[in-house]
Amino acid sequence: VAIYNVILGESATSKLFQNVREKASLAYTARSNYVRQKSNIYIRCGIEIGNYEKAVKIIKEQLEDMKNGKFTEEDIKNAKKYMTSGIESIQDEQDSEITYYLGQELSQKLTTFKEYAQKIEEVTAEDVKEVANKIKINTIYFLRN
């Protein structure tokens, strides 16, 4: 799920960032984040109210593209690099490392950094597509002042 999320919206090379923000210029931010403990992915975009319908349409298109396998081996490679770099940076900061192990304790699954990096390397395009096909939109909302 983590690799899927990076390709979808966690990084600056992600589908959401590139298509909603860069190409369509509809948002000042377009990201997703994965909350492992809840098994949820949250997509958030900073848009003007007039861009709401267009932005939602493009976001849904990105979700469909992921289901249809419209991502490249390069996308997967970049996502793996992004995740591996994140793992390395966790180990560089004591607070981040404590937070990592606290999350491990809460989920009752102890995965070492080495094991986590190995799991990331084993992810295939088919794995990403399988995750994509399990994703369902639960709630869409717009916050305004």
mmCIF file of C-alpha atoms in Angstrom:
data_model
loop_
_atom_site.group_PDB
_atom_site.id
_atom_site.type_symbol
_atom_site.label_atom_id
_atom_site.label_comp_id
_atom_site.label_asym_id
_atom_site.label_seq_id
_atom_site.Cartn_x
_atom_site.Cartn_y
_atom_site.Cartn_z
ATOM 1 C CA VAL A 1 0.000 0.000 0.000
ATOM 2 C CA ALA A 2 2.865 2.356 0.806
ATOM 3 C CA ILE A 3 4.324 2.136 -2.724
ATOM 4 C CA TYR A 4 0.855 2.651 -4.217
ATOM 5 C CA ASN A 5 0.436 5.756 -2.059
ATOM 6 C CA VAL A 6 3.806 7.229 -3.085
ATOM 7 C CA ILE A 7 2.952 6.799 -6.763
ATOM 8 C CA LEU A 8 -0.554 8.195 -6.240
ATOM 9 C CA GLY A 9 0.188 11.245 -4.153
ATOM 10 C CA GLU A 10 2.888 11.274 -1.503
ATOM 11 C CA SER A 11 5.736 12.737 -3.534
ATOM 12 C CA ALA A 12 6.323 15.605 -5.940
ATOM 13 C CA THR A 13 6.518 13.111 -8.819
ATOM 14 C CA SER A 14 3.143 11.576 -7.896
ATOM 15 C CA LYS A 15 0.116 11.375 -10.161
ATOM 16 C CA LEU A 16 -1.921 13.755 -7.998
ATOM 17 C CA PHE A 17 0.806 16.380 -7.753
ATOM 18 C CA GLN A 18 1.643 16.209 -11.444
ATOM 19 C CA ASN A 19 -1.909 16.076 -12.805
ATOM 20 C CA VAL A 20 -3.988 18.151 -10.384
ATOM 21 C CA ARG A 21 -1.380 20.735 -9.428
ATOM 22 C CA GLU A 22 1.178 20.954 -12.214
ATOM 23 C CA LYS A 23 -0.702 20.127 -15.433
ATOM 24 C CA ALA A 24 -4.203 21.382 -14.577
ATOM 25 C CA SER A 25 -3.069 24.163 -12.189
ATOM 26 C CA LEU A 26 -6.131 23.505 -10.013
ATOM 27 C CA ALA A 27 -4.441 23.236 -6.628
ATOM 28 C CA TYR A 28 -1.648 24.809 -4.645
ATOM 29 C CA THR A 29 -1.169 21.387 -3.054
ATOM 30 C CA ALA A 30 -2.264 17.883 -4.043
ATOM 31 C CA ARG A 31 -1.170 14.946 -1.896
ATOM 32 C CA SER A 32 -2.175 11.675 -0.367
ATOM 33 C CA ASN A 33 -1.059 10.033 2.814
ATOM 34 C CA TYR A 34 -1.380 6.484 4.049
ATOM 35 C CA VAL A 35 -2.310 5.791 7.669
ATOM 36 C CA ARG A 36 -1.258 2.195 8.174
ATOM 37 C CA GLN A 37 -2.966 1.742 11.542
ATOM 38 C CA LYS A 38 -6.326 2.648 9.974
ATOM 39 C CA SER A 39 -5.656 1.149 6.529
ATOM 40 C CA ASN A 40 -6.777 4.451 5.035
ATOM 41 C CA ILE A 41 -5.418 6.718 2.344
ATOM 42 C CA TYR A 42 -6.380 10.363 2.594
ATOM 43 C CA ILE A 43 -6.246 12.604 -0.456
ATOM 44 C CA ARG A 44 -6.190 16.321 0.104
ATOM 45 C CA CYS A 45 -5.949 19.190 -2.321
ATOM 46 C CA GLY A 46 -5.837 22.902 -1.682
ATOM 47 C CA ILE A 47 -8.213 24.264 -4.306
ATOM 48 C CA GLU A 48 -10.494 27.192 -4.916
ATOM 49 C CA ILE A 49 -14.203 26.372 -4.693
ATOM 50 C CA GLY A 50 -14.660 27.011 -8.406
ATOM 51 C CA ASN A 51 -12.193 24.231 -9.187
ATOM 52 C CA TYR A 52 -13.928 21.610 -7.043
ATOM 53 C CA GLU A 53 -15.667 19.575 -9.774
ATOM 54 C CA LYS A 54 -12.667 19.622 -12.107
ATOM 55 C CA ALA A 55 -10.295 18.604 -9.321
ATOM 56 C CA VAL A 56 -12.504 15.726 -8.143
ATOM 57 C CA LYS A 57 -12.782 14.493 -11.753
ATOM 58 C CA ILE A 58 -8.996 14.463 -12.199
ATOM 59 C CA ILE A 59 -8.465 12.788 -8.808
ATOM 60 C CA LYS A 60 -10.922 10.030 -9.750
ATOM 61 C CA GLU A 61 -9.115 9.639 -13.090
ATOM 62 C CA GLN A 62 -5.838 9.075 -11.222
ATOM 63 C CA LEU A 63 -7.459 6.393 -9.076
ATOM 64 C CA GLU A 64 -8.801 4.687 -12.200
ATOM 65 C CA ASP A 65 -5.435 4.937 -13.948
ATOM 66 C CA MET A 66 -3.812 3.175 -10.992
ATOM 67 C CA LYS A 67 -6.462 0.414 -11.173
ATOM 68 C CA ASN A 68 -5.752 0.002 -14.881
ATOM 69 C CA GLY A 69 -2.007 -0.218 -14.315
ATOM 70 C CA LYS A 70 -1.281 3.160 -15.898
ATOM 71 C CA PHE A 71 2.010 3.687 -14.085
ATOM 72 C CA THR A 72 5.521 2.788 -15.151
ATOM 73 C CA GLU A 73 8.368 0.692 -13.817
ATOM 74 C CA GLU A 74 10.125 4.036 -13.375
ATOM 75 C CA ASP A 75 7.252 5.156 -11.093
ATOM 76 C CA ILE A 76 7.752 2.021 -9.000
ATOM 77 C CA LYS A 77 11.536 2.464 -8.947
ATOM 78 C CA ASN A 78 11.178 6.107 -7.841
ATOM 79 C CA ALA A 79 8.632 5.164 -5.171
ATOM 80 C CA LYS A 80 10.955 2.494 -3.806
ATOM 81 C CA LYS A 81 13.830 4.985 -3.734
ATOM 82 C CA TYR A 82 11.600 7.513 -1.945
ATOM 83 C CA MET A 83 10.524 4.921 0.648
ATOM 84 C CA THR A 84 14.074 3.628 1.194
ATOM 85 C CA SER A 85 15.338 7.163 1.683
ATOM 86 C CA GLY A 86 12.555 7.729 4.218
ATOM 87 C CA ILE A 87 13.573 4.614 6.144
ATOM 88 C CA GLU A 88 17.174 5.800 6.247
ATOM 89 C CA SER A 89 16.149 9.242 7.514
ATOM 90 C CA ILE A 90 14.042 7.703 10.306
ATOM 91 C CA GLN A 91 17.179 6.066 11.653
ATOM 92 C CA ASP A 92 19.000 9.415 11.646
ATOM 93 C CA GLU A 93 16.599 11.076 14.083
ATOM 94 C CA GLN A 94 15.950 9.670 17.524
ATOM 95 C CA ASP A 95 12.377 11.021 17.764
ATOM 96 C CA SER A 96 11.472 9.519 14.380
ATOM 97 C CA GLU A 97 12.952 6.175 15.346
ATOM 98 C CA ILE A 98 10.964 6.157 18.601
ATOM 99 C CA THR A 99 7.782 6.997 16.684
ATOM 100 C CA TYR A 100 8.511 4.195 14.200
ATOM 101 C CA TYR A 101 8.937 1.599 16.930
ATOM 102 C CA LEU A 102 5.883 2.896 18.802
ATOM 103 C CA GLY A 103 3.844 2.327 15.627
ATOM 104 C CA GLN A 104 5.324 -1.146 15.361
ATOM 105 C CA GLU A 105 4.322 -1.858 18.954
ATOM 106 C CA LEU A 106 0.779 -0.558 18.423
ATOM 107 C CA SER A 107 0.306 -2.702 15.331
ATOM 108 C CA GLN A 108 1.802 -5.671 17.181
ATOM 109 C CA LYS A 109 4.136 -6.343 14.263
ATOM 110 C CA LEU A 110 7.835 -5.756 14.769
ATOM 111 C CA THR A 111 9.489 -5.096 11.440
ATOM 112 C CA THR A 112 13.124 -4.021 11.513
ATOM 113 C CA PHE A 113 14.328 -1.305 9.150
ATOM 114 C CA LYS A 114 16.187 -3.943 7.130
ATOM 115 C CA GLU A 115 13.065 -6.122 6.837
ATOM 116 C CA TYR A 116 10.972 -3.083 5.869
ATOM 117 C CA ALA A 117 13.452 -2.098 3.143
ATOM 118 C CA GLN A 118 13.438 -5.691 1.850
ATOM 119 C CA LYS A 119 9.628 -5.743 1.693
ATOM 120 C CA ILE A 120 9.687 -2.506 -0.294
ATOM 121 C CA GLU A 121 12.162 -3.946 -2.800
ATOM 122 C CA GLU A 122 9.928 -6.994 -3.336
ATOM 123 C CA VAL A 123 6.895 -4.941 -4.439
ATOM 124 C CA THR A 124 5.909 -5.520 -8.068
ATOM 125 C CA ALA A 125 3.689 -3.673 -10.535
ATOM 126 C CA GLU A 126 1.089 -6.409 -10.070
ATOM 127 C CA ASP A 127 1.140 -5.817 -6.294
ATOM 128 C CA VAL A 128 0.502 -2.097 -6.840
ATOM 129 C CA LYS A 129 -2.341 -2.818 -9.272
ATOM 130 C CA GLU A 130 -3.856 -5.292 -6.792
ATOM 131 C CA VAL A 131 -3.859 -2.609 -4.082
ATOM 132 C CA ALA A 132 -5.336 -0.092 -6.519
ATOM 133 C CA ASN A 133 -8.250 -2.398 -7.221
ATOM 134 C CA LYS A 134 -9.082 -2.623 -3.516
ATOM 135 C CA ILE A 135 -9.262 1.153 -3.058
ATOM 136 C CA LYS A 136 -12.765 2.559 -2.641
ATOM 137 C CA ILE A 137 -13.760 6.174 -2.153
ATOM 138 C CA ASN A 138 -15.469 6.526 1.208
ATOM 139 C CA THR A 139 -16.018 10.246 1.721
ATOM 140 C CA ILE A 140 -15.505 13.417 -0.311
ATOM 141 C CA TYR A 141 -15.785 16.772 1.397
ATOM 142 C CA PHE A 142 -14.823 20.393 0.888
ATOM 143 C CA LEU A 143 -13.796 22.680 3.740
ATOM 144 C CA ARG A 144 -14.424 26.367 3.394
ATOM 145 C CA ASN A 145 -14.349 29.325 5.732
#
